[in-house]
Amino acid sequence: MSSEFFSIVDIITLPDGANYSYQEFLNVLLHAATSSTDSLESASNDLKSKVPNTRIPSADTIFNYIKSNSIEYILSSFRKINNEIFRMMKLKNNVHDIAIDFHDVEYYGCRDTLCIRGIKPKNGTSWGYSFCTLDVIGNSKLTLDVIDINGLSKDYSILMESLFERIEKMGVKVGTVYMDREFFNRKVISKMEKYKVDFVIAAKSNKRIKEMLERHRKENGDTSTVFEYKFQGEEQTFNIVAVWDKEKKYSIFATNKKVSSIDTFVKQIPEEYRKRWNIETGYRVKKDFKIRTCSKSPVARTLFFVVQCIMYNILNVLKSVLDITAYQMKSVINQDIIKAVKEGVNSLSNITVRSFLECLTRYNKERRRALRARLRDL
């Protein structure tokens, strides 16, 4: 399956006269992403020790192949792969909640390295690479898009336009957009209104919001509330939902959803926002496929993050028909990589992914039908 998805379009283009094939490159890349040898150098050496006297590219060779590509090509390839995954899972005609977030990858080298930017302090560093991700959340989970924002200013207006243009091209029907407090600004909310989509954003408190909440507490005590709000100089209004929590402070959300009743709304919005934690869970799963590197190359760094996202998507394709964990999938992939290297085959695909999914979908449907029939007979 991984081989087929990564071959929908080559994730990188090999240079003219390359000594190794794309599949030979892919064997080492996927071995690094799915085994305990979580670097290209370790993965290459491990394959050479397990399958001696075979053609296995070195880490230096692979890095040279990667660096001859561009970030734009890698991200374009990722989107083409995702388009096929989205069609294959038959998600196009359904409405999906989505989450938009920034994902930072820590960096511990020189801060003057190309494309390194300041990030939220994390694991002993405040420098790293940054990507903006767009995820489908809910029953179906997929990372639909990645935008490389390294070396760029975070222009939220352009960022939102780019994301929604891609959403439209993919034919994704958007339910509610969930974002964290970094997106609580006038540019983002203005774009949400332009595209006429519902949003729930964790809001930052400011002087005006604090004054409104203090006024509410004086009049009503320590209770939750909902009030209309707009940024200074703007005509567009939205709702601030302030929930008085167990820690005796307000958790604040911004939303353009219509208020039915305050009592219902202060329960509904925080509960809905919990859906966004799917993206945080997704980040933890993606780390299972992380390729570690000391490379300063932004192209290599982008490729390795994209590989994490593709493997996460493949896992969720499998989860639509199988009860499987990331560890189990990684184990099977590594068995197949060893087999491919030993046999010198270009592909292990003897059944297409589409046929595989359709077969298991029919099997699961028949199994549920048989189980219901048995329960009726009891």
Coordinates of C-alpha atoms in Angstrom, one line a residue, residues 134-316:
L134 CA -5.0 21.2 7.4
D135 CA -6.7 18.1 8.9
V136 CA -10.0 16.4 8.5
I137 CA -11.1 15.5 12.1
G138 CA -13.9 13.3 13.4
N139 CA -14.7 9.7 12.2
S140 CA -12.4 10.1 9.3
K141 CA -8.9 11.5 10.0
L142 CA -6.5 12.8 7.3
T143 CA -3.9 15.5 6.9
L144 CA -5.1 17.1 3.7
D145 CA -2.5 19.8 3.2
V146 CA 0.8 21.1 4.4
I147 CA 2.1 24.6 3.8
D148 CA 5.7 25.4 4.4
I149 CA 5.9 28.7 6.2
N150 CA 9.6 28.7 7.0
G151 CA 11.3 31.9 6.2
L152 CA 7.9 33.6 5.6
S153 CA 5.9 36.0 7.7
K154 CA 2.7 34.5 9.0
D155 CA 0.3 36.5 6.8
Y156 CA -3.0 35.0 8.0
S157 CA -5.0 36.5 5.1
I158 CA -2.9 34.9 2.4
L159 CA -2.6 31.6 4.4
M160 CA -6.4 31.3 4.8
E161 CA -7.0 32.0 1.1
S162 CA -4.4 29.4 0.1
L163 CA -5.9 26.7 2.4
F164 CA -9.5 27.3 1.2
E165 CA -8.5 27.4 -2.4
R166 CA -7.0 23.9 -2.0
I167 CA -10.1 22.8 0.0
E168 CA -12.3 23.9 -2.9
K169 CA -10.0 22.1 -5.5
M170 CA -10.2 18.8 -3.5
G171 CA -14.0 19.1 -3.3
V172 CA -14.0 19.0 0.5
K173 CA -17.3 20.2 2.0
V174 CA -16.5 22.0 5.2
G175 CA -18.6 21.8 8.4
T176 CA -16.9 23.7 11.2
V177 CA -13.3 24.9 11.2
Y178 CA -11.5 24.6 14.6
M179 CA -8.3 26.6 15.4
D180 CA -6.3 27.4 18.4
R181 CA -5.8 30.9 19.9
E182 CA -2.9 31.8 17.6
F183 CA -5.6 32.2 14.9
F184 CA -7.7 34.6 17.0
N185 CA -7.2 37.8 14.9
R186 CA -9.3 39.9 12.6
K187 CA -7.7 38.6 9.4
V188 CA -8.6 35.0 10.1
I189 CA -12.2 35.8 11.2
S190 CA -12.7 38.1 8.2
K191 CA -11.7 35.2 5.9
M192 CA -14.0 32.8 7.7
E193 CA -16.9 35.1 7.0
K194 CA -15.8 35.6 3.4
Y195 CA -15.9 31.8 2.8
K196 CA -19.1 31.5 4.8
V197 CA -18.0 28.7 7.1
D198 CA -18.7 28.1 10.8
F199 CA -15.7 28.4 13.1
V200 CA -14.7 27.8 16.7
I201 CA -11.5 29.4 17.8
A202 CA -9.8 29.4 21.2
A203 CA -9.8 33.1 21.9
K204 CA -7.1 35.3 23.6
S205 CA -8.3 37.6 26.3
N206 CA -7.5 41.3 25.8
K207 CA -8.3 44.5 27.7
R208 CA -11.8 44.9 26.2
I209 CA -12.7 41.2 26.8
K210 CA -11.4 41.4 30.4
E211 CA -13.5 44.5 31.0
M212 CA -16.6 42.8 29.7
L213 CA -16.1 39.7 31.8
E214 CA -15.4 41.8 35.0
R215 CA -18.7 43.6 34.3
H216 CA -20.5 40.3 34.0
R217 CA -19.0 38.9 37.2
K218 CA -20.0 42.0 39.2
E219 CA -23.6 41.7 37.9
N220 CA -24.0 37.8 37.8
G221 CA -21.2 36.3 39.8
D222 CA -18.8 33.6 38.7
T223 CA -20.9 32.3 35.9
S224 CA -20.4 31.5 32.2
T225 CA -21.7 33.9 29.6
V226 CA -22.0 34.6 25.9
F227 CA -21.7 38.1 24.3
E228 CA -21.4 39.7 20.9
Y229 CA -18.0 41.1 20.1
K230 CA -16.1 42.7 17.2
F231 CA -12.5 43.9 16.7
Q232 CA -12.0 47.6 16.9
G233 CA -12.6 49.3 13.5
E234 CA -14.5 46.3 12.2
E235 CA -18.2 45.9 11.4
Q236 CA -18.2 42.2 11.5
T237 CA -19.5 40.7 14.8
F238 CA -19.2 37.2 16.3
N239 CA -19.8 35.6 19.6
I240 CA -17.5 35.3 22.6
V241 CA -18.2 32.2 24.7
A242 CA -16.7 32.6 28.2
V243 CA -16.9 29.4 30.3
W244 CA -16.2 29.6 34.0
D245 CA -14.2 26.4 34.7
K246 CA -13.1 24.3 37.7
E247 CA -9.9 26.3 37.9
K248 CA -11.9 29.4 38.7
K249 CA -11.0 31.2 35.5
Y250 CA -12.6 31.7 32.1
S251 CA -11.9 29.6 29.0
I252 CA -12.8 31.7 26.1
F253 CA -13.9 30.8 22.6
A254 CA -14.9 32.8 19.5
T255 CA -17.5 31.5 17.1
N256 CA -19.9 32.7 14.5
K257 CA -22.5 29.9 15.3
K258 CA -25.9 31.1 16.3
V259 CA -26.8 31.2 19.9
S260 CA -29.8 29.0 20.8
S261 CA -29.6 29.6 24.6
I262 CA -26.7 30.7 26.8
D263 CA -27.0 27.6 29.0
T264 CA -26.9 25.3 25.9
F265 CA -24.1 27.3 24.2
V266 CA -21.6 27.4 27.0
K267 CA -21.8 23.5 27.1
Q268 CA -22.0 23.0 23.3
I269 CA -19.0 25.1 22.2
P270 CA -16.3 23.7 24.6
E271 CA -17.6 20.2 23.8
E272 CA -17.3 20.8 20.1
Y273 CA -13.8 22.3 20.5
R274 CA -12.6 19.1 22.0
K275 CA -12.8 17.7 18.5
R276 CA -9.7 19.8 17.7
W277 CA -7.7 17.5 20.0
N278 CA -7.9 14.9 17.3
I279 CA -5.2 17.0 15.6
E280 CA -3.0 16.8 18.7
T281 CA -3.5 13.0 18.8
G282 CA -2.5 13.0 15.1
Y283 CA 0.8 14.7 15.9
R284 CA 1.6 12.1 18.4
V285 CA 0.9 9.3 15.9
K286 CA 2.9 11.1 13.2
K287 CA 5.9 11.0 15.5
D288 CA 5.8 7.2 15.3
F289 CA 7.0 7.8 11.6
K290 CA 9.6 10.5 12.3
I291 CA 12.9 10.4 10.5
R292 CA 15.6 12.0 12.6
T293 CA 18.3 14.1 11.0
C294 CA 20.9 16.7 11.7
S295 CA 20.6 18.0 8.1
K296 CA 20.3 21.7 7.6
S297 CA 18.5 21.2 4.3
P298 CA 15.0 22.7 4.3
V299 CA 14.1 20.4 1.4
A300 CA 15.1 17.3 3.5
R301 CA 13.3 18.6 6.5
T302 CA 10.1 19.2 4.5
L303 CA 10.3 15.8 2.9
F304 CA 10.6 14.0 6.3
F305 CA 7.6 15.9 7.7
V306 CA 5.6 15.1 4.6
V307 CA 6.5 11.4 4.9
Q308 CA 5.1 11.5 8.5
C309 CA 1.8 12.9 7.2
I310 CA 1.6 10.4 4.3
M311 CA 2.2 7.4 6.7
Y312 CA -0.4 8.8 9.1
N313 CA -2.9 9.0 6.2
I314 CA -2.1 5.5 5.1
L315 CA -2.7 4.3 8.7
N316 CA -6.1 5.9 8.7

